[in-house]
Structures are given as C-alpha cells and as structure tokens.
C-alpha cells in the first residue's frame, strides 16, 4: 500500500516539476516574441531580465525541478515499476511509440536544454539580438534547434496527454488539445529562426 502511494506521489511530483517547466516555456516563448519588435525591444528586455531580481531564483528553480524530474524518471524506469495504478497513464504513448524512442527523445531534449543554456550564458550583454541572429545563420545551429524543438514537442505531447487524461477529458479530445498547444508553442519558437532567415 505504502509502495503504491509512493508511486502515485512520485508521479504527482514529477507532473508538478513538469508543470513548472511548462509555465517557463510559455513565458519564454512570449518573451522571445519581443524579437519580432526589433533589436531595441529584444535587447532592452533581455538586458533588464538578466539583471532582474527573479533571474537567479528562476534558474535555481528550473535546475532543481529538471534534476528532480529526470532523476525520478530514471530511477522509476530502472526499478521497472509495475505497481497497480502505475500503468494507468501508459496506454497511449508507450504503445504507439516504443519506449526506446520515448527515452531517446527525452535524452535529446535534455542534451538540447543543456547545450542551449550554455550557449545563451556565453552571449555577451552587447547586442544579444545580433548574436541570436548570427547563431541562426549557421545551418548546423538550425539543425540543433529543429531537433531540440521536435524533442520538446514529443515530450510535451506525452506530458500534456497524461495531465489532461487525469483531469478526465475524453481521449480523442485530450489528444487534439495537446497537439494544438504543442503546435502553438513550436510555432512561436520556430518563428525566431524563420524571421532571421527571411530578414
Ligand atoms: C528558437 C528557439 C529559442 C530561442 C531563440 C531561445 C532564446 C533564448 C534566449 C535569448 C535566452 C536568454 C539569454 C539571456 O538570458 O541573455 C534563452 C535562455 C534560456 N532558454 Fe531559450 N530559446 C529557444 C528555445 C528554448 C527551448 C525550447 C527551451 C526549453 C525547452 C529553452 C530554455 C531556455 C533556458 C532554460 C534558458 C535559461 C534561462 C533564461 O535565461 O531564460 N529555450 N533562450
């Protein structure tokens, strides 16, 4: 009984950590949209944001929740958890997409987040708009970002369908809602390199 409870608590905490990242990703895509308002708007926003009081606490929360989410997922998988109720959410994603592909996608997403974070930390405060534009003129960087966004889309679709299912939304509805939210987010992110290429 204790074991089952732990499994459910773990899943809830993982979902909560995922939710924090989901909120961050929405805020990130919204703040990136300042890119479409030109150099001044983008540079002003990021120079303010990097020096703001929320920046370092936000990074700490993101790092802690990501570490927890990944650690719990890996330990649960290694423990091959088959407690009653643990498979409740599994019938869409792993059956259609084999576990190996799901884990490869998740690994790709983490690799992208780490790469992107380091790359962004290495930007200087002088004209981040120009530096982002320079990044997206390199074909290899376009590929890195395209793969990163595909991995994000797959993982978010998986997470969102689980959450919507828990909320009791019917199966054909939650799939469509999840696809719609994911496409909206991906469209926002991809609009940045696209606007650089077609500038
Ligand atoms: C085309 C897509 C993207 C662009 C152009 C982009 C751009 C940026 C920029 C300009 C920064 C801030 C650099 C600074 O603080 O000076 C940043 C930071 C960051 N990005 Fe992205 N990003 C993209 C996609 C993503 C995705 C998909 C994720 C997560 C899955 C992500 C996660 C982060 C994180 C964790 C940080 C560090 C915290 C922060 O400064 O906000 N980014 N990104």
PDB file of C-alpha atoms and ligand atoms in Angstrom, residues 21 24-25 28 31-32 35 42 46-47 49-50 55 58-59 62 109 112-113 116-117 120-121 123-125 128 132 136 145 148-149 152 186 188-193, ligand 1:
ATOM      1  CA  UNK A  21       8.823  23.881 -16.898  1.00  0.00           C
ATOM      2  CA  UNK A  24       8.544  28.628 -18.032  1.00  0.00           C
ATOM      3  CA  UNK A  25       8.416  27.501 -21.684  1.00  0.00           C
ATOM      4  CA  UNK A  28       9.986  32.027 -22.641  1.00  0.00           C
ATOM      5  CA  UNK A  31       9.291  36.972 -24.047  1.00  0.00           C
ATOM      6  CA  UNK A  32      11.111  35.794 -27.198  1.00  0.00           C
ATOM      7  CA  UNK A  35      12.402  39.593 -31.175  1.00  0.00           C
ATOM      8  CA  UNK A  42      14.617  42.499 -27.624  1.00  0.00           C
ATOM      9  CA  UNK A  46      16.892  40.701 -22.070  1.00  0.00           C
ATOM     10  CA  UNK A  47      19.273  43.228 -20.508  1.00  0.00           C
ATOM     11  CA  UNK A  49      15.637  40.433 -17.388  1.00  0.00           C
ATOM     12  CA  UNK A  50      19.227  39.200 -16.857  1.00  0.00           C
ATOM     13  CA  UNK A  55      16.659  35.762 -12.769  1.00  0.00           C
ATOM     14  CA  UNK A  58      14.274  31.274 -11.566  1.00  0.00           C
ATOM     15  CA  UNK A  59      17.419  29.476 -12.785  1.00  0.00           C
ATOM     16  CA  UNK A  62      14.456  25.365 -13.200  1.00  0.00           C
ATOM     17  CA  UNK A 109      15.617  17.191 -25.043  1.00  0.00           C
ATOM     18  CA  UNK A 112      19.329  20.399 -26.122  1.00  0.00           C
ATOM     19  CA  UNK A 113      18.429  22.225 -22.895  1.00  0.00           C
ATOM     20  CA  UNK A 116      21.132  25.884 -25.297  1.00  0.00           C
ATOM     21  CA  UNK A 117      21.596  27.056 -21.715  1.00  0.00           C
ATOM     22  CA  UNK A 120      22.907  31.511 -24.055  1.00  0.00           C
ATOM     23  CA  UNK A 121      25.094  32.054 -20.971  1.00  0.00           C
ATOM     24  CA  UNK A 123      26.264  35.547 -25.047  1.00  0.00           C
ATOM     25  CA  UNK A 124      27.640  38.931 -24.083  1.00  0.00           C
ATOM     26  CA  UNK A 125      25.330  41.712 -22.893  1.00  0.00           C
ATOM     27  CA  UNK A 128      22.030  39.734 -27.857  1.00  0.00           C
ATOM     28  CA  UNK A 132      20.967  35.291 -31.795  1.00  0.00           C
ATOM     29  CA  UNK A 136      20.585  31.143 -36.802  1.00  0.00           C
ATOM     30  CA  UNK A 145      17.287  23.844 -32.746  1.00  0.00           C
ATOM     31  CA  UNK A 148      15.558  20.279 -29.913  1.00  0.00           C
ATOM     32  CA  UNK A 149      12.093  21.607 -30.766  1.00  0.00           C
ATOM     33  CA  UNK A 152      10.297  19.265 -26.869  1.00  0.00           C
ATOM     34  CA  UNK A 186       6.549  25.238 -31.574  1.00  0.00           C
ATOM     35  CA  UNK A 188       6.276  30.600 -31.545  1.00  0.00           C
ATOM     36  CA  UNK A 189       9.810  29.233 -31.150  1.00  0.00           C
ATOM     37  CA  UNK A 190      10.382  28.427 -34.810  1.00  0.00           C
ATOM     38  CA  UNK A 191       9.222  31.931 -35.820  1.00  0.00           C
ATOM     39  CA  UNK A 192      12.519  33.309 -34.414  1.00  0.00           C
ATOM     40  CA  UNK A 193      14.954  31.461 -36.751  1.00  0.00           C
TER      41      UNK A 193
HETATM   42  C1  LIG B   1      14.124  29.181 -31.265  1.00  0.00           C
HETATM   43  C2  LIG B   1      14.074  28.788 -30.025  1.00  0.00           C
HETATM   44  C3  LIG B   1      14.720  29.517 -28.867  1.00  0.00           C
HETATM   45  C4  LIG B   1      15.372  30.724 -28.814  1.00  0.00           C
HETATM   46  C5  LIG B   1      15.624  31.726 -29.935  1.00  0.00           C
HETATM   47  C6  LIG B   1      15.782  30.922 -27.437  1.00  0.00           C
HETATM   48  C7  LIG B   1      16.462  32.049 -26.966  1.00  0.00           C
HETATM   49  C8  LIG B   1      16.866  32.244 -25.673  1.00  0.00           C
HETATM   50  C9  LIG B   1      17.404  33.456 -25.140  1.00  0.00           C
HETATM   51  C10 LIG B   1      17.602  34.757 -25.929  1.00  0.00           C
HETATM   52  C11 LIG B   1      17.695  33.232 -23.832  1.00  0.00           C
HETATM   53  C12 LIG B   1      18.199  34.253 -22.803  1.00  0.00           C
HETATM   54  C13 LIG B   1      19.616  34.596 -22.876  1.00  0.00           C
HETATM   55  C14 LIG B   1      19.888  35.623 -21.813  1.00  0.00           C
HETATM   56  O1  LIG B   1      19.426  35.449 -20.677  1.00  0.00           O
HETATM   57  O2  LIG B   1      20.531  36.602 -22.157  1.00  0.00           O
HETATM   58  C15 LIG B   1      17.354  31.869 -23.527  1.00  0.00           C
HETATM   59  C16 LIG B   1      17.514  31.262 -22.305  1.00  0.00           C
HETATM   60  C17 LIG B   1      17.027  30.025 -21.972  1.00  0.00           C
HETATM   61  N1  LIG B   1      16.281  29.184 -22.783  1.00  0.00           N
HETATM   62 FE1  LIG B   1      15.812  29.530 -24.721  1.00  0.00          FE
HETATM   63  N2  LIG B   1      15.378  29.848 -26.695  1.00  0.00           N
HETATM   64  C18 LIG B   1      14.728  28.955 -27.522  1.00  0.00           C
HETATM   65  C19 LIG B   1      14.151  27.752 -27.171  1.00  0.00           C
HETATM   66  C20 LIG B   1      14.176  27.208 -25.901  1.00  0.00           C
HETATM   67  C21 LIG B   1      13.532  25.976 -25.512  1.00  0.00           C
HETATM   68  C22 LIG B   1      12.696  25.115 -26.458  1.00  0.00           C
HETATM   69  C23 LIG B   1      13.806  25.785 -24.188  1.00  0.00           C
HETATM   70  C24 LIG B   1      13.374  24.694 -23.241  1.00  0.00           C
HETATM   71  C25 LIG B   1      12.917  23.545 -23.562  1.00  0.00           C
HETATM   72  C26 LIG B   1      14.640  26.877 -23.750  1.00  0.00           C
HETATM   73  C27 LIG B   1      15.161  27.009 -22.490  1.00  0.00           C
HETATM   74  C28 LIG B   1      15.940  28.065 -22.057  1.00  0.00           C
HETATM   75  C29 LIG B   1      16.511  28.178 -20.725  1.00  0.00           C
HETATM   76  C30 LIG B   1      16.348  27.146 -19.594  1.00  0.00           C
HETATM   77  C31 LIG B   1      17.208  29.390 -20.678  1.00  0.00           C
HETATM   78  C32 LIG B   1      17.967  29.982 -19.474  1.00  0.00           C
HETATM   79  C33 LIG B   1      17.076  30.812 -18.607  1.00  0.00           C
HETATM   80  C34 LIG B   1      16.775  32.160 -19.239  1.00  0.00           C
HETATM   81  O3  LIG B   1      17.710  32.957 -19.446  1.00  0.00           O
HETATM   82  O4  LIG B   1      15.587  32.420 -19.530  1.00  0.00           O
HETATM   83  N3  LIG B   1      14.824  27.736 -24.806  1.00  0.00           N
HETATM   84  N4  LIG B   1      16.824  31.289 -24.658  1.00  0.00           N
END
